[in-house]
Coordinates of C-alpha atoms and ligand atoms in Angstrom, one line a residue:
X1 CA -11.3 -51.9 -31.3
X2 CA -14.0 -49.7 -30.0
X3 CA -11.6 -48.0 -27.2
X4 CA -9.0 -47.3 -29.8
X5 CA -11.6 -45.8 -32.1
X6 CA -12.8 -43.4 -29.4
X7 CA -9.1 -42.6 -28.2
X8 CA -8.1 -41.9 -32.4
X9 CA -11.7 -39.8 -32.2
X10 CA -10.4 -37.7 -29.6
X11 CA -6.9 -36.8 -31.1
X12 CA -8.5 -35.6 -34.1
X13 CA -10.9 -33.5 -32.1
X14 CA -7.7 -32.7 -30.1
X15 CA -5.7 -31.4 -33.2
X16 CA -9.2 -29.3 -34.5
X17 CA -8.7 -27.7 -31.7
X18 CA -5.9 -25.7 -32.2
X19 CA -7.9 -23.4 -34.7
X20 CA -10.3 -20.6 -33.6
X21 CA -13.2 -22.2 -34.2
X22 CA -12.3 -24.2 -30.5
X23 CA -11.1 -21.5 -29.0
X24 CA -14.6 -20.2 -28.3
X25 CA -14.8 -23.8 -26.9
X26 CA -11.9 -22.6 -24.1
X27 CA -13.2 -22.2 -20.4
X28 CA -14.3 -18.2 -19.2
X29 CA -12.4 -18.2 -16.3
X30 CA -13.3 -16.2 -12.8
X31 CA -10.2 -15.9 -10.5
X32 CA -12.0 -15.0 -7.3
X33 CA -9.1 -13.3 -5.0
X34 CA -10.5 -14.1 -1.2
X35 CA -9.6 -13.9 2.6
X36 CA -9.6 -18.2 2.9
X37 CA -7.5 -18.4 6.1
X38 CA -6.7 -15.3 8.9
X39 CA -9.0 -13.6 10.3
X40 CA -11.6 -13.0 7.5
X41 CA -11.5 -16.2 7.2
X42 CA -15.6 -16.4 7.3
X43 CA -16.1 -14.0 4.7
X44 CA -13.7 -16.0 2.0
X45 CA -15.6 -19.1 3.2
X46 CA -19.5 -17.7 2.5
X47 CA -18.3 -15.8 -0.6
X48 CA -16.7 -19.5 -1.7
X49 CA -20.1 -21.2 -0.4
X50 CA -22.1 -19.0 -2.7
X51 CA -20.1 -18.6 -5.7
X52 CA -20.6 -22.6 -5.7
X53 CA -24.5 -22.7 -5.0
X54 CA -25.0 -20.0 -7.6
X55 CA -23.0 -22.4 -10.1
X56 CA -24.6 -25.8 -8.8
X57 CA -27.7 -24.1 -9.3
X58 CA -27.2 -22.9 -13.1
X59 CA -25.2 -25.0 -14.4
X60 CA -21.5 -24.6 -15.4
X61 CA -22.0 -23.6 -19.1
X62 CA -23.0 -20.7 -20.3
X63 CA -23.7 -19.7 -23.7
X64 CA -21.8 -22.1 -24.5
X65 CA -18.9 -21.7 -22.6
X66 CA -17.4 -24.3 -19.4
X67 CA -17.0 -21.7 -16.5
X68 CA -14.1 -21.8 -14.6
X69 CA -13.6 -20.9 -10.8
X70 CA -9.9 -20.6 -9.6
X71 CA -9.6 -19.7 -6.2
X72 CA -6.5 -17.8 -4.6
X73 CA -6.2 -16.8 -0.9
X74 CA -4.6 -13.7 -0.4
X75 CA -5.1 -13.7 3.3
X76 CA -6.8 -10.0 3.2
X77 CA -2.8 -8.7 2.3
X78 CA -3.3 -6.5 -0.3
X79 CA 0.4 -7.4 -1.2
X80 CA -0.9 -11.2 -2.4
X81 CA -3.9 -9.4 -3.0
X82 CA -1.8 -7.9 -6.0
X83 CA 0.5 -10.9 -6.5
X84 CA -2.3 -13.2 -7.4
X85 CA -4.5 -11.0 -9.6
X86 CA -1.2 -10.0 -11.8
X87 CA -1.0 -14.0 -12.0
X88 CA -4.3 -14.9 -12.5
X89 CA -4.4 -11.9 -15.5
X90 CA -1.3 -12.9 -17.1
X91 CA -0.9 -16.5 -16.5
X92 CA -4.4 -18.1 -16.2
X93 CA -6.1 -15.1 -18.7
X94 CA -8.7 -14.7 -16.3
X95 CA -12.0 -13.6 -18.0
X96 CA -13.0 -11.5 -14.8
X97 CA -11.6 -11.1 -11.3
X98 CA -13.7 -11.0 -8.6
X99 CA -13.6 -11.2 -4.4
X100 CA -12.2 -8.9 -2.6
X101 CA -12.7 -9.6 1.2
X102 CA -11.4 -5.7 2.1
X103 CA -10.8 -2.5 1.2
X104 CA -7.4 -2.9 1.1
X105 CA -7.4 -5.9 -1.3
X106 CA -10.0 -4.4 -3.7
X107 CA -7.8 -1.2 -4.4
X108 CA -4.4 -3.4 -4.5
X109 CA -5.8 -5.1 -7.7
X110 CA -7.7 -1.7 -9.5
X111 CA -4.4 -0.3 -11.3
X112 CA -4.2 -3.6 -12.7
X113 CA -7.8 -4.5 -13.8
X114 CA -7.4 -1.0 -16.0
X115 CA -4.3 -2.0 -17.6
X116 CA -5.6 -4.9 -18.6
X117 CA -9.0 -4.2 -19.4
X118 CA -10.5 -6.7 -17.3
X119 CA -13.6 -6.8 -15.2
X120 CA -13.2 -6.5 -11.5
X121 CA -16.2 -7.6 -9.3
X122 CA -16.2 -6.6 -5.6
X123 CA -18.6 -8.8 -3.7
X124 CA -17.3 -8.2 -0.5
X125 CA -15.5 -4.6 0.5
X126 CA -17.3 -1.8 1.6
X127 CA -15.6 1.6 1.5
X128 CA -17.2 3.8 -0.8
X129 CA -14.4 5.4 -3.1
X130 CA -13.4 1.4 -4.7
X131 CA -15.3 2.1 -7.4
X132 CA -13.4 5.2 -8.0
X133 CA -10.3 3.5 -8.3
X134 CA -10.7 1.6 -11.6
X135 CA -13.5 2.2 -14.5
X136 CA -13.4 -1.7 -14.6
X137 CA -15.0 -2.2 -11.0
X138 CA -18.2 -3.3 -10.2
X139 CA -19.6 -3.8 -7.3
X140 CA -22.4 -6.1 -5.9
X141 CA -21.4 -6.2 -2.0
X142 CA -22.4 -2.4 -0.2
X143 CA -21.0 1.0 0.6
X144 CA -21.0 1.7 4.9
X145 CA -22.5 5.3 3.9
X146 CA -25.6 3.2 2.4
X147 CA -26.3 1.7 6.0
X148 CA -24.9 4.4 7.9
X149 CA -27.3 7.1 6.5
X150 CA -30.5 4.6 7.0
X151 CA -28.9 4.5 10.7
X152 CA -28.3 8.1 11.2
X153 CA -32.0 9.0 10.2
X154 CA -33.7 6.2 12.9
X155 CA -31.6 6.4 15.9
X156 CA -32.7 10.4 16.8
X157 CA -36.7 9.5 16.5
X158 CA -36.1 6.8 18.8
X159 CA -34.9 8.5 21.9
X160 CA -30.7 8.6 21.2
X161 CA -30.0 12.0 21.8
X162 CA -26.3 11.2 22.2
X163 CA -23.4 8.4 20.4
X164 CA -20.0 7.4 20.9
X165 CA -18.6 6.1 17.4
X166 CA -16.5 3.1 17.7
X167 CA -15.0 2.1 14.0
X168 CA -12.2 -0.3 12.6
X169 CA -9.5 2.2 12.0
X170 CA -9.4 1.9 7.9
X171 CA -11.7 3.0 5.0
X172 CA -14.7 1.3 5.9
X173 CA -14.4 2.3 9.6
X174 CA -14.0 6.2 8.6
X175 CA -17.0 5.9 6.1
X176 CA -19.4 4.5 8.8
X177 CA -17.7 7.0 11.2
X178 CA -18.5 10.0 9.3
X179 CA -21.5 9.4 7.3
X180 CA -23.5 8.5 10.8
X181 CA -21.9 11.5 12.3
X182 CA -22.5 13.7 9.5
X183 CA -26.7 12.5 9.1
X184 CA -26.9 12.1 12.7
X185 CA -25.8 15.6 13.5
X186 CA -27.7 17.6 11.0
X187 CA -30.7 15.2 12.4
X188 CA -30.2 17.1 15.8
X189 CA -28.2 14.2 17.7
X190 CA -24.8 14.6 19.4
X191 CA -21.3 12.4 18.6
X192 CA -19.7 12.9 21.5
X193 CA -16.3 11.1 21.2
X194 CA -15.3 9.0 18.3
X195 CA -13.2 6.2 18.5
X196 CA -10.7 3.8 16.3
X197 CA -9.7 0.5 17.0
X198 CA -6.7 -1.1 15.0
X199 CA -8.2 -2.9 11.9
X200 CA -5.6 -5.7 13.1
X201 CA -6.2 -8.4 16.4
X202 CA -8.1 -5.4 18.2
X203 CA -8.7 -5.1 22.1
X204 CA -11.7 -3.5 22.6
X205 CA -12.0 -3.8 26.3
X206 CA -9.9 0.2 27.0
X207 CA -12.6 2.0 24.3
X208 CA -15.7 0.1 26.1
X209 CA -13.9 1.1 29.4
X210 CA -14.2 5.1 27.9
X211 CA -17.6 3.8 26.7
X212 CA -18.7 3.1 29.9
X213 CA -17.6 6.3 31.3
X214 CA -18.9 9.2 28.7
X215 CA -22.2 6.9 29.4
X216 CA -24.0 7.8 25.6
X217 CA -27.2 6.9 25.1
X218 CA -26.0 4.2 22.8
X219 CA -22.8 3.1 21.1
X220 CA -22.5 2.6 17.6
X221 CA -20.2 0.1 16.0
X222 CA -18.6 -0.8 12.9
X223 CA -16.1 -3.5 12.7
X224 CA -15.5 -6.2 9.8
X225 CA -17.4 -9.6 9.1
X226 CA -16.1 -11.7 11.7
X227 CA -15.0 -9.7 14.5
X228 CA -18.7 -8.9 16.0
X229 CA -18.9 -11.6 18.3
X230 CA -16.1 -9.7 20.3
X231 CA -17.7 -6.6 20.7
X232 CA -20.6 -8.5 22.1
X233 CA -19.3 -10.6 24.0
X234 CA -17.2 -7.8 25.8
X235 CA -19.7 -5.4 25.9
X236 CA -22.0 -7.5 27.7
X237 CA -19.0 -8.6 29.6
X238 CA -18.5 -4.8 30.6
X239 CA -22.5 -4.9 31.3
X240 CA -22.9 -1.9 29.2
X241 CA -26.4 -2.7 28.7
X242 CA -27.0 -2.6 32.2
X243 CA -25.6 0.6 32.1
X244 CA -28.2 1.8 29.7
X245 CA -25.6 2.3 26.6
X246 CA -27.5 0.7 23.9
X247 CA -25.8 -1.1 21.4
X248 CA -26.2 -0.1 17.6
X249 CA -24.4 -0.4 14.2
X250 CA -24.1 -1.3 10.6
X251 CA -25.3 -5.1 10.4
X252 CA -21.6 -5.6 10.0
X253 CA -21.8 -6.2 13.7
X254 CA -24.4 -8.5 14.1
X255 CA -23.3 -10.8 11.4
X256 CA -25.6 -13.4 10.1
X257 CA -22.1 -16.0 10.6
X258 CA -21.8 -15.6 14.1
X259 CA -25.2 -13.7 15.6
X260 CA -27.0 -17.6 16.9
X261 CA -23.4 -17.9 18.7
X262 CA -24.0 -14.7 20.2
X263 CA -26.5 -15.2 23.2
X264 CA -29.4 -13.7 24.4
X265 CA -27.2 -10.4 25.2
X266 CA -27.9 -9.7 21.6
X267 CA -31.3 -9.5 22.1
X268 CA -32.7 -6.0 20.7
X269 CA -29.9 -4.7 18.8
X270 CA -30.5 -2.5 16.3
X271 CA -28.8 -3.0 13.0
X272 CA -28.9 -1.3 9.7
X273 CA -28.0 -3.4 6.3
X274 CA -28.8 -4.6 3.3
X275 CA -29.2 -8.1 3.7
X276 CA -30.6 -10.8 7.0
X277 CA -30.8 -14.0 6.4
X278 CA -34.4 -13.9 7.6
X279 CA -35.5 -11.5 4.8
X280 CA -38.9 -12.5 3.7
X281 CA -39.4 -13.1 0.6
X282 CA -39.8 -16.2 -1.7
X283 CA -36.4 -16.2 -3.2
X284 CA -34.5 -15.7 0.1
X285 CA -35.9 -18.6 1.6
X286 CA -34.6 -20.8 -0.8
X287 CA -31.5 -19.7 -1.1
X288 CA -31.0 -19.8 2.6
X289 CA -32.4 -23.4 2.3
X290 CA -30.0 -24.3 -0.4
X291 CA -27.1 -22.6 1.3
X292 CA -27.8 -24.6 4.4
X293 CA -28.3 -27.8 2.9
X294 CA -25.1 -27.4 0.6
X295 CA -23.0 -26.4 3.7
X296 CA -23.4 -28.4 6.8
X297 CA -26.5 -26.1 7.8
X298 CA -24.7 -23.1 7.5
X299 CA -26.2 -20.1 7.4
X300 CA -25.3 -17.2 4.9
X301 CA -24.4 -13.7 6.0
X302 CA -24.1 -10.5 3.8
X303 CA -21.0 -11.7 2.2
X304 CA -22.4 -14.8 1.0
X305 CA -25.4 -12.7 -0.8
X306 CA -22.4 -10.4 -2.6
X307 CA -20.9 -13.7 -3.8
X308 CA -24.0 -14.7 -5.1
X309 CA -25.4 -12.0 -6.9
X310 CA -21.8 -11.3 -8.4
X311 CA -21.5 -14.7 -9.8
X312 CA -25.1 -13.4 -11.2
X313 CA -24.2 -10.4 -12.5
X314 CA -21.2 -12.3 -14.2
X315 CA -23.1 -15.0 -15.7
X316 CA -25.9 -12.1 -17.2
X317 CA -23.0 -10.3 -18.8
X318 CA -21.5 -13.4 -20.6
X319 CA -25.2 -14.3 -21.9
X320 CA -25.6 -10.7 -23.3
X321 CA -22.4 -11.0 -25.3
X322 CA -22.9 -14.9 -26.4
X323 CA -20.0 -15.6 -24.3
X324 CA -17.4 -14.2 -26.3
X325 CA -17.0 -10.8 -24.7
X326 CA -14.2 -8.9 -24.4
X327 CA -13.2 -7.4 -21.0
X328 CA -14.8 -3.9 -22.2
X329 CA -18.0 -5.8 -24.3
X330 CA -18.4 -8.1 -20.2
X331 CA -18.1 -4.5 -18.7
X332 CA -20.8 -2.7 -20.6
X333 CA -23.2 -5.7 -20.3
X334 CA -22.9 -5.6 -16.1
X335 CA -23.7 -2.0 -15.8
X336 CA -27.3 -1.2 -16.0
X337 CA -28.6 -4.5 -14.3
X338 CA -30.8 -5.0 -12.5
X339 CA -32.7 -8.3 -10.9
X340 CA -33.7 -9.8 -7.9
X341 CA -31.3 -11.1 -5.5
X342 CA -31.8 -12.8 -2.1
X343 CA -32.2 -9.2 -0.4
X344 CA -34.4 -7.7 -2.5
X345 CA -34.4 -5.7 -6.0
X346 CA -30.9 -4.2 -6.7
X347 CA -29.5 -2.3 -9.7
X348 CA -25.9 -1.4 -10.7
X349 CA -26.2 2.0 -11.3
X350 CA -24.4 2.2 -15.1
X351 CA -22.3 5.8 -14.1
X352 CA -21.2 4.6 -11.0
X353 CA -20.9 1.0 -11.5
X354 CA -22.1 0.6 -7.7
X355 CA -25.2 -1.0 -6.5
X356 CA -28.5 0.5 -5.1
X357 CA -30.6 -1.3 -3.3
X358 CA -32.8 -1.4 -0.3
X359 CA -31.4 -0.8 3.6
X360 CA -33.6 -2.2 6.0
X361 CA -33.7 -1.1 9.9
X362 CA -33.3 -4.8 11.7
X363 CA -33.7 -5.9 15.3
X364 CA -32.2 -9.2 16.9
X365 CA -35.3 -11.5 17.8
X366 CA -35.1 -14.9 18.6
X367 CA -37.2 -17.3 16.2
X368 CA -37.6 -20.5 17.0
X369 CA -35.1 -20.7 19.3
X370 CA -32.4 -18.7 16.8
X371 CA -31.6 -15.2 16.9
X372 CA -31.8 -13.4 14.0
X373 CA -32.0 -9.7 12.5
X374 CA -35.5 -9.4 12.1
X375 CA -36.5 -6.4 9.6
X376 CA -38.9 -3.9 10.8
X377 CA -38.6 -1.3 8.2
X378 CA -36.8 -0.1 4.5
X379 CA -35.3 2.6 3.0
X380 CA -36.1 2.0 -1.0
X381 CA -33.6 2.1 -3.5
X382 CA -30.5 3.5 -1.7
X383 CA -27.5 5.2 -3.7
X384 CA -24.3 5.0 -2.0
X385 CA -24.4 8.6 -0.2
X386 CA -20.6 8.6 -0.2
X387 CA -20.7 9.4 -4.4
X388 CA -19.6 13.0 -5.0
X389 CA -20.6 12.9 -8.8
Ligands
LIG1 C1 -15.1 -4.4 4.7 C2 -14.9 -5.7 5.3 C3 -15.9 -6.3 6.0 O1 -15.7 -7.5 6.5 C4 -17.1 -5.6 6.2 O2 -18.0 -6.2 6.9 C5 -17.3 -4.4 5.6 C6 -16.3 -3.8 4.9 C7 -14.0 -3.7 3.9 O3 -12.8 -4.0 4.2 O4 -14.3 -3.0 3.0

């Protein structure tokens, strides 16, 4: 009988396959470690999004090989953070672990991508030491000092003489805290006061009260993916506009996820950042197409483009070793890349194993009846400022 036939086929393959010749024949597996529920919710869901388009797009077998995606939500809690990359390393065998909604997450699983020798791709946290914490990290999100910096150098030629910092009290928050101070200062501006707001459920309303009262020329603002629309909302609330406080920040704030949700309050607020949605360029536009069309008309944010390229720089660095790779042979073959991506050119700079890449200067603009970051100018081929070496 034809079935059995195919059935008795099938254990033979089956039994072949115990040898080594099969096992090059086993899936690569990426555990990608992401915030799915809490409040970073959005950033686990674009990075998920994209991680999928990029496959859907290029097929699920590469050189060779079946690729594997085994998602784990570690809530941004770097203590599940840790918990599910010691299980996806020792009991699934991940080829490469990858995520890594914050700071906190992507330095929870460093000590154990170097004891095991496996690759460790952030495509979402920002702080700029994470690639100091393992020689296995790579990094395809940002660092804050990148956009801070661009900011730092614009705001004092466009009549901001003095700031008030308000950051998310953690390593993000300090990076974008210091570098804009630091660049803003020697530019001949003034920080005036800088504040922190809990990383956790913040209140912003007592800072923007303070805010209100030192009266700066402008505020500027760094708070995770996901929590802008409450800065905006109560700042506008607080009518600090009216008040003449301008509102600026790392793009962070103005977050491709939320920013049509925002209202016209948003209207002219200046943003530095690597990547809008509305970036103009041939690629983008499909990809924010695809994105859309693949996710009830979503539209992706930063995060989604660090999903994406890292699923790139993945897939490159299993074709360059003929899928069989070891973690050190993956690791040598992501450093030194360099491609298009939906923001523009970027390169992973091989001694750092961070990315450069352009940081444009954006302004909120409504387009066809949607706000969006518009660009308006670049800063080429940015290294992440916050490298000491
Ligand atoms: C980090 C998280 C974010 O959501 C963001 O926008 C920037 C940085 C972080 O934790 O590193």
């Amino acid at each position: 009988m034809q079935k059995r036939t195919l059935i008795q086929a099938a254990l033979v393959a089956a039994a072949l396959a115990g040898t080594g010749a099969a096992m090059a024949q086993d899936a690569f597996k990426i555990g990608l470690i992401l915030p799915m529920t809490g409040p970073q919710a959005s950033t686990g869901r674009q990075i998920e999004a994209a991680a999928r388009l990029y496959m859907a797009q290029n097929g699920d077998t590469v050189a060779g090989r079946k690729v594997q995606l085994i998602i784990k939500d570690d809530v941004a809690t770097p203590d599940q953070t840790r918990r599910h990359a010691q299980d996806l390393i020792v009991n699934d065998k991940v080829n490469v672990i990858a995520g890594f909604g914050v700071t906190p997450a992507a330095l929870a699983a460093a000590p154990l991508a170097t004891q095991s020798k496996t690759p460790l791709v952030v495509m979402a946290a920002a702080t700029s030491s994470i690639t100091e914490a393992s020689p296995y990290i790579v990094r395809s999100s940002f660092t804050l000092p990148q956009a801070s910096v661009a900011l730092a150098d614009w705001v004092p030629k466009n009549g901001i003489k003095t700031v008030v910092t308000l950051v998310s009290d953690y390593g993000p928050g300090l990076d974008a805290e210091k570098f804009f101070k630091d660049r803003f200062t020697f530019n001949g501006g003034k920080v005036v006061e800088s504040l922190r707001v809990p990383m956790r459920n913040p209140d912003f309303a007592p800072f923007l009260q303070k805010v209100r009262d030192l009266k700066p020329d402008a505020l500027f603002v760094f708070v995770p993916s996901g929590a802008g629309s409450a800065v905006m909302k109560q700042f506008l609330e607080r009518g600090m506009d009216k008040a003449g406080i301008k509102l600026i920040g790392t793009g962070d704030v103005t977050d491709d996820d939320q920013l049509n949700d925002m209202g016209d309050g948003a209207l002219g607020v200046v943003t530095a950042h690597h990547y809008s949605a509305d970036h103009n360029s041939a690629m983008n536009k499909k990809f924010v197409d695809a994105f859309g069309k693949a996710n009830k008309g979503m539209r992706p944010n930063f995060m989604a483009v660090g999903g994406y390229d890292g699923m790139h720089i993945i897939y490159q660095a299993l074709k360059a070793t003929q899928g069989k790779g070891n973690g050190d042979q993956l690791l040598a073959a992501m450093k030194g890349q360099i491609f298009e991506s939906p923001r523009g050119k970027i390169f992973i700079d091989a001694q750092t194993r961070d990315i450069v890449q352009d940081i444009y200067l954006r302004k909120v603009e409504k387009k066809n009846g949607q706000l969006y970051n518009v660009e308006f100018d670049v800063i080429k081929d940015v290294k992440d400022p916050g490298k000491t070496k």
